[in-house]
mmCIF file of C-alpha atoms in Angstrom:
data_model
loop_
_atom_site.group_PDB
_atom_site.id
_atom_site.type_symbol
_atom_site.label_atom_id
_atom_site.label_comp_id
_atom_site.label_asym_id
_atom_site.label_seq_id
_atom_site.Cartn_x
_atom_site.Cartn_y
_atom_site.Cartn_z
ATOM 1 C CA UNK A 252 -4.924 17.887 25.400
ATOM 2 C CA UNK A 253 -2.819 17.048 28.458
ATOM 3 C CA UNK A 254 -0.727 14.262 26.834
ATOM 4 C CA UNK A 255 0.128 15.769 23.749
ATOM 5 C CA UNK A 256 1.094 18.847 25.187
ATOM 6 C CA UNK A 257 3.402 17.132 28.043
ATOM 7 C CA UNK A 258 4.682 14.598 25.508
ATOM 8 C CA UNK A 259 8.303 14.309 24.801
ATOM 9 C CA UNK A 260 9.635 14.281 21.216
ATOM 10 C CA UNK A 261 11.320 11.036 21.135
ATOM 11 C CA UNK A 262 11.460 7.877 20.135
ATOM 12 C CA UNK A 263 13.034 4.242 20.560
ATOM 13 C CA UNK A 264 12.385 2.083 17.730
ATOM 14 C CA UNK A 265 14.059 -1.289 18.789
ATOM 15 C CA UNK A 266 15.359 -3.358 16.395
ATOM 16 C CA UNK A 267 14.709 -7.011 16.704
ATOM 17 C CA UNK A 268 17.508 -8.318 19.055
ATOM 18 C CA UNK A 269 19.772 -5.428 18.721
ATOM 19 C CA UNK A 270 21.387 -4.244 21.784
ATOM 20 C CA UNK A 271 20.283 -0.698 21.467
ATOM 21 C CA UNK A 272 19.785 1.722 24.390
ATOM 22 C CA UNK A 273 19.138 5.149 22.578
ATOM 23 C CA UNK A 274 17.404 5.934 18.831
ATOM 24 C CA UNK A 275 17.690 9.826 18.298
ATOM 25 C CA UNK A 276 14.657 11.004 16.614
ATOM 26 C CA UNK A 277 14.004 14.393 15.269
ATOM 27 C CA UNK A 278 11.297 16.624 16.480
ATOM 28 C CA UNK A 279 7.906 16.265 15.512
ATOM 29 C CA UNK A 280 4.899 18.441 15.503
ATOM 30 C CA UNK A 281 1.727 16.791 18.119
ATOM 31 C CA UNK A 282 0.222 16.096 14.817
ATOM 32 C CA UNK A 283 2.710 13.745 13.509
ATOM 33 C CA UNK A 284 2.812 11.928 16.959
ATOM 34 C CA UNK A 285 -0.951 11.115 16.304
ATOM 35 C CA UNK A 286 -0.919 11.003 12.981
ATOM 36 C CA UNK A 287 2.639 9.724 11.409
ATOM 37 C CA UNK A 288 3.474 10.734 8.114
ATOM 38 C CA UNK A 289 5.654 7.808 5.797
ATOM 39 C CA UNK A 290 8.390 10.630 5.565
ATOM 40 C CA UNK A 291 8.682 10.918 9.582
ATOM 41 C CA UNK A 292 10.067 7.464 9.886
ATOM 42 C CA UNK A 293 12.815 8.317 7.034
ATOM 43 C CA UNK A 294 14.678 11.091 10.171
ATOM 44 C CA UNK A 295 15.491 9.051 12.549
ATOM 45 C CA UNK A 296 19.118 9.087 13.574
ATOM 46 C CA UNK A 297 20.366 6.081 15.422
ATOM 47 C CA UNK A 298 23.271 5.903 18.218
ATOM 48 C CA UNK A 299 23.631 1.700 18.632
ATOM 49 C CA UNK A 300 25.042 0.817 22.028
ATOM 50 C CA UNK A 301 24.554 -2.098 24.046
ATOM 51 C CA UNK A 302 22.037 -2.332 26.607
ATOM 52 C CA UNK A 303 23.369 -4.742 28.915
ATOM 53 C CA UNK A 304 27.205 -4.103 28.445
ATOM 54 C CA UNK A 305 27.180 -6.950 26.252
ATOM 55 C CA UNK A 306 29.022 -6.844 22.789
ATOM 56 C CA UNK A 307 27.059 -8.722 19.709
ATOM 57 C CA UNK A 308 26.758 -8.285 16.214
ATOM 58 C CA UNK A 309 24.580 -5.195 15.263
ATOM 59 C CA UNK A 310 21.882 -6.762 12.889
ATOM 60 C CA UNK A 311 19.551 -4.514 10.961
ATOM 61 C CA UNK A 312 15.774 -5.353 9.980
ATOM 62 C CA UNK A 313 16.937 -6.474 6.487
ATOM 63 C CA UNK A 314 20.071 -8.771 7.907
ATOM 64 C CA UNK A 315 18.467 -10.454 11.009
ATOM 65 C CA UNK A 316 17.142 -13.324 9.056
ATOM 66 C CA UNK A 317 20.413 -14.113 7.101
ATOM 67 C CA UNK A 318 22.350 -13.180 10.610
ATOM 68 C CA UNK A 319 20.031 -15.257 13.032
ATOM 69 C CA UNK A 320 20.667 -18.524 10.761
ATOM 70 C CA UNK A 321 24.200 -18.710 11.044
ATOM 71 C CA UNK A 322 25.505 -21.872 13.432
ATOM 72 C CA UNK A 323 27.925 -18.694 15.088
ATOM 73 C CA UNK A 324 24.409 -16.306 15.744
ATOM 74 C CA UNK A 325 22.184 -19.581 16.609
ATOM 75 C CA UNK A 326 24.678 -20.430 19.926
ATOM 76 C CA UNK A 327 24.292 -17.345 21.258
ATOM 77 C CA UNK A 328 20.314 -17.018 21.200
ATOM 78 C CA UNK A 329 18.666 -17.351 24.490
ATOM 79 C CA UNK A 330 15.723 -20.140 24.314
ATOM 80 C CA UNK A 331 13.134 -17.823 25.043
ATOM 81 C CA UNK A 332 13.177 -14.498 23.062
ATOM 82 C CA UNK A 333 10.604 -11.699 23.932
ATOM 83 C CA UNK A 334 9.383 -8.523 22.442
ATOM 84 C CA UNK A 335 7.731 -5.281 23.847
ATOM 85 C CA UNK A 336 5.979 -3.163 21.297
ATOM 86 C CA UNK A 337 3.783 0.110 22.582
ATOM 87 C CA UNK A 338 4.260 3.521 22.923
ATOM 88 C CA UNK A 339 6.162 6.006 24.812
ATOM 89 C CA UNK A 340 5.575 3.780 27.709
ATOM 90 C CA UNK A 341 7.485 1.255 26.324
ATOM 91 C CA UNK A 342 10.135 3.547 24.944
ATOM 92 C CA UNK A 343 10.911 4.820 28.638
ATOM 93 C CA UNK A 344 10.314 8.408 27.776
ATOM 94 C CA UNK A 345 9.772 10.608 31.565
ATOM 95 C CA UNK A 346 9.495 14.410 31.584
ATOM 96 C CA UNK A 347 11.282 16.108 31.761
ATOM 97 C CA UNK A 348 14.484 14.417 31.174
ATOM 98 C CA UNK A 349 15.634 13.278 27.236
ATOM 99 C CA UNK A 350 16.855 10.191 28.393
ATOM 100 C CA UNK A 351 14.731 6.565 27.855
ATOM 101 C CA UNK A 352 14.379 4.197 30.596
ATOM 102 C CA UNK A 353 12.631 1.199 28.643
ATOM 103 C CA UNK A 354 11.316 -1.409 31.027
ATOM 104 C CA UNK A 355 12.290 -4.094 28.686
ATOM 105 C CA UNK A 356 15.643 -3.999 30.163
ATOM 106 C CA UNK A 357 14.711 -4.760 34.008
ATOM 107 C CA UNK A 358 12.557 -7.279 32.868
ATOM 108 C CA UNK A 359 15.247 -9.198 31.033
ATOM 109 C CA UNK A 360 17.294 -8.795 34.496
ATOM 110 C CA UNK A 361 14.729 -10.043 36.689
ATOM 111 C CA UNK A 362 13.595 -12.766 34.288
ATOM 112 C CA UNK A 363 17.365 -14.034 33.822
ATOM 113 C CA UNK A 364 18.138 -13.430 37.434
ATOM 114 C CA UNK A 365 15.674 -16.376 38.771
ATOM 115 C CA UNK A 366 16.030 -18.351 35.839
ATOM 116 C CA UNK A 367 19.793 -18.693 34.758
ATOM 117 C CA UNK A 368 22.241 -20.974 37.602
ATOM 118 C CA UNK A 369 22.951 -19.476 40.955
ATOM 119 C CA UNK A 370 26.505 -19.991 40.153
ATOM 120 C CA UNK A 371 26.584 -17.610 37.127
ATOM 121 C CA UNK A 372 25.837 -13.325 38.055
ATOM 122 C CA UNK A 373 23.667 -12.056 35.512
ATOM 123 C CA UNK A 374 25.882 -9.385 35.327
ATOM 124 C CA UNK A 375 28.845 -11.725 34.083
ATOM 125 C CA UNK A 376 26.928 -14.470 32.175
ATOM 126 C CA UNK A 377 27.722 -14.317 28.383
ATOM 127 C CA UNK A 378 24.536 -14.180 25.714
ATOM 128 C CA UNK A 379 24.370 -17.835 25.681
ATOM 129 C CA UNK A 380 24.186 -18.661 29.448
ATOM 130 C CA UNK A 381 20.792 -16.423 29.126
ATOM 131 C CA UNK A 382 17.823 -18.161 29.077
ATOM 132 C CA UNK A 383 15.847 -14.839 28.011
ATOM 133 C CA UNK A 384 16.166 -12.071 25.551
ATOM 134 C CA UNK A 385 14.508 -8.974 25.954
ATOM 135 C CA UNK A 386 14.203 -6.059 23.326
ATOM 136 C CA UNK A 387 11.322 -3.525 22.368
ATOM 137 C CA UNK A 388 9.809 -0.892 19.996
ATOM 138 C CA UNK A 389 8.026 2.102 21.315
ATOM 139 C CA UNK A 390 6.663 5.258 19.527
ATOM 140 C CA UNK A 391 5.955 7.857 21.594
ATOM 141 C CA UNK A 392 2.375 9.651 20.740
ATOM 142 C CA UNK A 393 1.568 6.586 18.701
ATOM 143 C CA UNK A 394 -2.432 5.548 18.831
ATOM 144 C CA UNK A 395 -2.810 1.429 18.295
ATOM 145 C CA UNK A 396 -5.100 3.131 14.994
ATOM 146 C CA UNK A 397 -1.645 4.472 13.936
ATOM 147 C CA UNK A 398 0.339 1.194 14.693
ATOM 148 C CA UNK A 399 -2.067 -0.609 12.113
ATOM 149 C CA UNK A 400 -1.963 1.933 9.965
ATOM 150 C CA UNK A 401 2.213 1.312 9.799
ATOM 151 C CA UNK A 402 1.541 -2.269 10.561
ATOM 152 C CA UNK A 403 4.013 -3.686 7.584
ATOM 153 C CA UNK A 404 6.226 -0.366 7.633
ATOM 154 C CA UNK A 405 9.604 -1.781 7.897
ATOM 155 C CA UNK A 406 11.299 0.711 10.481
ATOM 156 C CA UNK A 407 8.003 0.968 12.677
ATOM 157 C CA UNK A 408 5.797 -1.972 12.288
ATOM 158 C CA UNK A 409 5.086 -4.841 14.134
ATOM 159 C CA UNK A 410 4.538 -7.365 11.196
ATOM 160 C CA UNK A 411 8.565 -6.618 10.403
ATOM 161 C CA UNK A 412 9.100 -7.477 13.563
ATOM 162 C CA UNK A 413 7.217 -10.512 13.952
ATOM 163 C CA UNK A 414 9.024 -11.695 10.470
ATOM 164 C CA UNK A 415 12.314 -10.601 11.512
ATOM 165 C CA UNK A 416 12.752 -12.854 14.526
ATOM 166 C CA UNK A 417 13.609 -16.409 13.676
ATOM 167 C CA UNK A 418 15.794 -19.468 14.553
ATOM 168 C CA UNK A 419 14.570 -19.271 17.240
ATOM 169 C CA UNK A 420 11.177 -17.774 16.677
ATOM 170 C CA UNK A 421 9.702 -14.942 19.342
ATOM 171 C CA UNK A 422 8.273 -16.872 22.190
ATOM 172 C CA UNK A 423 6.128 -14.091 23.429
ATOM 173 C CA UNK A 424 5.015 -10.787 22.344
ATOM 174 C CA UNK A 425 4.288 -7.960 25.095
ATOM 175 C CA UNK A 426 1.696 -5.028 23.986
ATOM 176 C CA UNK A 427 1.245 -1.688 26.208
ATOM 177 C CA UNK A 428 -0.847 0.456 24.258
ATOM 178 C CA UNK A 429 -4.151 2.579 24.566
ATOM 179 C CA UNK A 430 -2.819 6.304 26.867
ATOM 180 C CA UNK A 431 -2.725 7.741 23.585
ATOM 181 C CA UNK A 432 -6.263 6.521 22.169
ATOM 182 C CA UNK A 433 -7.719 7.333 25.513
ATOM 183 C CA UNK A 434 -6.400 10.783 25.101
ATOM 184 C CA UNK A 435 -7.106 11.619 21.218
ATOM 185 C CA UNK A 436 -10.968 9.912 21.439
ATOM 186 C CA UNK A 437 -11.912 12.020 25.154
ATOM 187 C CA UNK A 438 -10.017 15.605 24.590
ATOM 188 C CA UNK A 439 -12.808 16.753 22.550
ATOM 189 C CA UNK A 440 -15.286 15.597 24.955
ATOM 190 C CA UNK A 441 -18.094 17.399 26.970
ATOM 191 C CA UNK A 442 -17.498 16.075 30.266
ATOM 192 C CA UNK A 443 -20.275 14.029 31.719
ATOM 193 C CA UNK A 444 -22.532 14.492 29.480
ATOM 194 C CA UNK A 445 -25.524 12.463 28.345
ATOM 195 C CA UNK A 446 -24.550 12.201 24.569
ATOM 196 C CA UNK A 447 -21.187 10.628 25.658
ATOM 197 C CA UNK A 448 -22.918 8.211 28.074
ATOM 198 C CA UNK A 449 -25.149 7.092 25.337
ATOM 199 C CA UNK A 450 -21.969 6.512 22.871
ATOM 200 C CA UNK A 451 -19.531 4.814 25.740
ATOM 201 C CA UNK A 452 -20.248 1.392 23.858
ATOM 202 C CA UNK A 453 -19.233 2.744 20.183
ATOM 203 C CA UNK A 454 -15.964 4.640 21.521
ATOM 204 C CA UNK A 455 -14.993 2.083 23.693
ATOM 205 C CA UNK A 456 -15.259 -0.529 21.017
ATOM 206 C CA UNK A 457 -13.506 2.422 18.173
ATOM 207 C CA UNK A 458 -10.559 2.237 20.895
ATOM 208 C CA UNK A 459 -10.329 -1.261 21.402
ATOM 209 C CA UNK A 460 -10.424 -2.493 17.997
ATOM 210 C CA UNK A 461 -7.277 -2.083 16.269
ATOM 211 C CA UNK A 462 -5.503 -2.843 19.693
ATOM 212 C CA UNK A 463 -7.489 -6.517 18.991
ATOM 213 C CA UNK A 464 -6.187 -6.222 15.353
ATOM 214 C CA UNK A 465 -2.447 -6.145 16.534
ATOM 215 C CA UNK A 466 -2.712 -9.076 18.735
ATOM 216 C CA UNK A 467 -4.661 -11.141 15.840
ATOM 217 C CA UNK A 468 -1.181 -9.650 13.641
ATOM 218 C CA UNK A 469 0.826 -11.654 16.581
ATOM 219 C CA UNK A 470 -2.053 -14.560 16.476
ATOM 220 C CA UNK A 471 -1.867 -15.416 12.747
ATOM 221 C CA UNK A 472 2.160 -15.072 12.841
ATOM 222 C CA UNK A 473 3.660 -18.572 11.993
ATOM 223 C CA UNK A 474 6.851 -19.648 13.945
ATOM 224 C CA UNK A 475 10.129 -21.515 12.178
ATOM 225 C CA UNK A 476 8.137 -24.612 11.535
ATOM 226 C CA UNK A 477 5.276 -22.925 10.139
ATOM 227 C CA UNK A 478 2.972 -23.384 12.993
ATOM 228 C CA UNK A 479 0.981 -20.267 14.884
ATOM 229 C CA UNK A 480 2.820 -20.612 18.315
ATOM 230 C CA UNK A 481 3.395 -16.760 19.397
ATOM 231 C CA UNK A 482 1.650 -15.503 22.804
ATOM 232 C CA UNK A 483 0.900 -12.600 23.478
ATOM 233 C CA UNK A 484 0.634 -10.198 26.851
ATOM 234 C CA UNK A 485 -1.529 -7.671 27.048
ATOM 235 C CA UNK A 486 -0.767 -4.981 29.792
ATOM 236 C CA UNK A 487 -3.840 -3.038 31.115
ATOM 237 C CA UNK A 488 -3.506 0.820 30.160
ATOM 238 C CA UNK A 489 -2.934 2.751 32.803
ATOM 239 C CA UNK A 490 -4.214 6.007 34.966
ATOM 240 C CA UNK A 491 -2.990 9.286 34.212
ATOM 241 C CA UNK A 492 -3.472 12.961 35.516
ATOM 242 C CA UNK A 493 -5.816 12.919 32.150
ATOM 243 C CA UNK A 494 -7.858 10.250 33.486
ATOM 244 C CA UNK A 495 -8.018 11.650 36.625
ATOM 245 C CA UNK A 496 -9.455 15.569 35.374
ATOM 246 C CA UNK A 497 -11.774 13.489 32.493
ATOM 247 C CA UNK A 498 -14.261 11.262 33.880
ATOM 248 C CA UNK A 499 -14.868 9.837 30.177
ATOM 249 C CA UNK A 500 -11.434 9.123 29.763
ATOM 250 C CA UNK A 501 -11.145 7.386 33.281
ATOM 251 C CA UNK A 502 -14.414 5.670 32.311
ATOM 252 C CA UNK A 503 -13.220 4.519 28.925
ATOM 253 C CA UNK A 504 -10.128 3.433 30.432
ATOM 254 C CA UNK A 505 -11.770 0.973 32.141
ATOM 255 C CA UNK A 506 -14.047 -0.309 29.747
ATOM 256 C CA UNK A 507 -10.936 -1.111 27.383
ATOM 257 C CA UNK A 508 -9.157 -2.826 30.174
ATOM 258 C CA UNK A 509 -12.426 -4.939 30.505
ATOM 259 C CA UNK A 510 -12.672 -5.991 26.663
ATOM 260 C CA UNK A 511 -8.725 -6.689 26.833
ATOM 261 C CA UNK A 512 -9.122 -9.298 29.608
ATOM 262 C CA UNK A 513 -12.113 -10.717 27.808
ATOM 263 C CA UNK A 514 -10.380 -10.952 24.446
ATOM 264 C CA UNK A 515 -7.475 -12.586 26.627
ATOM 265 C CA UNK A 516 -9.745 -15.117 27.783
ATOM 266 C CA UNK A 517 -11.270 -16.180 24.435
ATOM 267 C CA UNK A 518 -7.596 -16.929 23.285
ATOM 268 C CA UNK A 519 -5.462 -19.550 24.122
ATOM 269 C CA UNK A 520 -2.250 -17.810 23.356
ATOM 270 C CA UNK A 521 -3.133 -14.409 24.639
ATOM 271 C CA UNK A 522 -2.834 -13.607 28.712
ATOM 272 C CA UNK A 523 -3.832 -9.821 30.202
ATOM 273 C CA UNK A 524 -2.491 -8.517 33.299
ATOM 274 C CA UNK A 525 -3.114 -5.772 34.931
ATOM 275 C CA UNK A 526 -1.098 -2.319 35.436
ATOM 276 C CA UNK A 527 1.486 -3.375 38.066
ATOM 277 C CA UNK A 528 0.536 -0.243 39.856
ATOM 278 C CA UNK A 529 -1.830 2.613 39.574
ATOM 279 C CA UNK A 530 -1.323 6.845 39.363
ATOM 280 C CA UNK A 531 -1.405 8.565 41.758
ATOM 281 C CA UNK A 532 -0.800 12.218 41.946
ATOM 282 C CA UNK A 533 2.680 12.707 43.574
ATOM 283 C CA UNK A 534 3.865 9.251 43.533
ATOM 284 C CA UNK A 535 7.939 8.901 42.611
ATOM 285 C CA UNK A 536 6.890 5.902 40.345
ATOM 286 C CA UNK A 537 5.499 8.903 38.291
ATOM 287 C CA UNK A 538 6.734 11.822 35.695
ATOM 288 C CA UNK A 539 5.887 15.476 36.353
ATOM 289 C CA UNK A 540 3.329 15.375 33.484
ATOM 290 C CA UNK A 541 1.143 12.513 35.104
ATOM 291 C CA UNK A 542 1.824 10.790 32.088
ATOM 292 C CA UNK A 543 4.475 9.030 31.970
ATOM 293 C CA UNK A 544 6.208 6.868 34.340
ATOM 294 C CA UNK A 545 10.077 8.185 35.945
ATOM 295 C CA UNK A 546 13.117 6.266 36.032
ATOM 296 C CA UNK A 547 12.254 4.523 39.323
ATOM 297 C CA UNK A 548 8.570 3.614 37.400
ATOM 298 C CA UNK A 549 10.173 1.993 34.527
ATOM 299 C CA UNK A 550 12.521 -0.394 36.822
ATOM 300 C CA UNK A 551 8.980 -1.064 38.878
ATOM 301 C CA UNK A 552 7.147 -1.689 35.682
ATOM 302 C CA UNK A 553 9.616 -4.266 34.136
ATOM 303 C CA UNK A 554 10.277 -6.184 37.401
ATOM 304 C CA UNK A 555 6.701 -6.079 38.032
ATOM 305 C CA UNK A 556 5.697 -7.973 34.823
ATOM 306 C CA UNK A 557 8.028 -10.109 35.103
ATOM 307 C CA UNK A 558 6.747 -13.043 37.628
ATOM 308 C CA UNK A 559 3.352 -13.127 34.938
ATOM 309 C CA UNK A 560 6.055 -13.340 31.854
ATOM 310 C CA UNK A 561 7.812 -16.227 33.715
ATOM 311 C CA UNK A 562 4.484 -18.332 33.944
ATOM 312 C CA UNK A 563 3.788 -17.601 30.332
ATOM 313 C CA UNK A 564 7.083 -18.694 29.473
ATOM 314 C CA UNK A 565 7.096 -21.770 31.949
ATOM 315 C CA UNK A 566 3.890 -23.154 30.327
ATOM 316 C CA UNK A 567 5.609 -22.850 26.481
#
C-alpha cells in the first residue's frame, strides 16, 4: 500500500528527557515496520545531541530514575514536563529527505515562549528558567496494535516511559497515532463495496481499540505520590493521499476521530483535538508521498498544538 511503500526507514526513539535530535536506525523490511520483531529494537544506533543547544546530563532509560532524584537534576526540571509518543509523525520523518523534524521541539518553543518572563529569550534561558519540557518517541510504520504489543519493551514502550519520568512526574502525555492502522486494515480492501459497509462498525472499533488501551496505560499510571494524575492529548489522525484514493480509509478515518473525541469526553484526564490542519494535495505543509508532513508541517504542527497544550497545562 501507499504508506508502506513511501515510508522512510527511520526512527527516533526519544528517551525520557534526553536532549536528543537524531536516533540512527537500521533498515527494515515494510514487514518489520508493521510487524516489529524483539531483535529489531536491539540495531538501533544512537547519535545524542542536544535539541535546543542546551547541554545536560545524558540519562538513559535505566538511570533516569536514580538521575532525576538528585537535588543537582531536581533544579533544573521544568514544572511541567510533557511527552509525545506516535509514529513517524511524531518522529518528524518527510520524504524524501533522512533528516527528522519532530514537532515536539516547536512546541516546547512556543509553549516556553508565552509562558517563561518577557525579560528572559527562550533562546538564552537556562533549563531551569523553563517552565516546560518537551521530548518524544516515534516509530515510524508502527500500528497502535504494535505499540501494545511492545507496550513494557524497554527501548520502545510507553509503560517505560511513563515509569521513567519522575520527580517531577509527566504532566501530560501527547498521542498521534492511527495513519498506519488506517493503512494496514483498508489496503486489502474492495473499494466501496457492500461487505465493507456492512463491517465499518467492527474495523472501526479493531482500529480504535488498542489506541484506547494506550491512553488507559497513561490513565492507570500513578504519579510521585502515588496518585493517577497524568492527562492525556489525543491528536485526531490525519488525511493522506491514501485517504484521499480509498474511500474506506477516508471513511474509517473519520469514524476513529469520532470514537477518540468521545472516549475524550468520558474521561476527565483525557482532551482530543483535532488535526491542526488538513491534506491537501500540493500543500508545502506536506511531503511528496502525501504522507507525511515536510519541515515547514512539523513547525505548523507543534506550534499549532500548542495553545490546546497550554490550557491543559493551565488547568493542572
Amino acid at each position: 500500500p501507499l504508506f508502506i511503500h513511501k515510508i522512510q526507514n527511520h526512527d527516533l526513539t526519544m528517551m525520557p528527557f534526553v536532549p536528543i535530535t537524531v536516533l540512527l536506525l537500521a533498515a527494515r523490511s515494510s514487514s518489520s515496520l508493521l510487524h516489529p520483531s524483539k531483535s529489531t529494537f536491539h540495531h538501533y544506533v544512537a547519535a545524542l545531541s542536544s535539541s535546543t543547544g542546551r547541554t545536560n546530563t545524558i540519562l538513559t532509560m535505566r538511570s533516569i530514575n536514580n538521575q532525576a532524584t538528585t537535588k543537582t537534576s531536581t533544579k533544573l526540571l521544568p514544572t511541567k514536563r510533557i511527552f509525545c509518543y506516535g509514529d513517524s509523525l511524531t518522529a518528524g520523518t518527510t520524504y524524501p529527505s533522512d533528516e527528522l523534524f519532530p514537532y515536539g521541539c516547536h512546541l516546547e518553543k512556543e509553549l516556553n515562549q508565552c509562558m517563561i518572563s518577557p525579560s528572559v529569550p527562550y533562546s538564552s534561558a537556562s533549563m531551569s528558567e523553563l517552565p516546560v519540557m518537551v521530548r518524544w518517541r516515534g516509530l515510524p510504520g508502527w500500528t497502535a496494535s504494535a505499540m501494545m504489543d511492545y507496550v513494557n519493551d524497554s527501548s520502545a514502550g510507553l509503560q517505560s516511559v511513563l515509569d521513567g519520568i519522575r520527580n517531577p512526574s509527566l504532566s501530560l502525555l501527547i498521542i498521534l497515532v492511527g495513519t498506519n492502522d488506517i493503512g494496514s486494515l483498508t489496503s486489502s480492501m474492495v473499494r466501496s463495496s457492500s461487505s465493507d459497509a456492512e463491517n465499518a462498525e467492527d474495523v472501526t472499533t479493531s482500529a480504535v481499540d488498542p489506541i484506547l488501551r494506550l491512553y488507559r496505560t497513561c490513565l492507570d499510571c500513578k504519579d510521585d505520590d502515588g496518585t493517577k494524575n497524568i492527562h492525556t492529548l489525543a491528536v485526531g489522525i490525519p488525511g493522506s493521499a491514501w485517504q484521499e484514493a480509498n474511500p474506506n480509509a477516508s471513511k474509517l478515518c473519520t469514524n476513529m476521530n469520532q470514537a477518540l473525541q468521545n472516549f475524550a469526553s468520558s474521561q476527565d484526564r483525557v482532551s482530543y483535538v483535532d488535526f491542526p490542519f488538513p491534506y491537501e494535495r500540493g500543500d508545502s505543509k506536506w511531503s511528496g508521498d502525501g504522507l507525511h508532513l515536510s519541515e515547514e508541517g512539523y513547525e505548523i504542527l507543534g506550534r499549532g498544538l500548542a495553545p490546546c497544550v497550554k490550557q491543559i497545562l493551565d488547568r493542572i
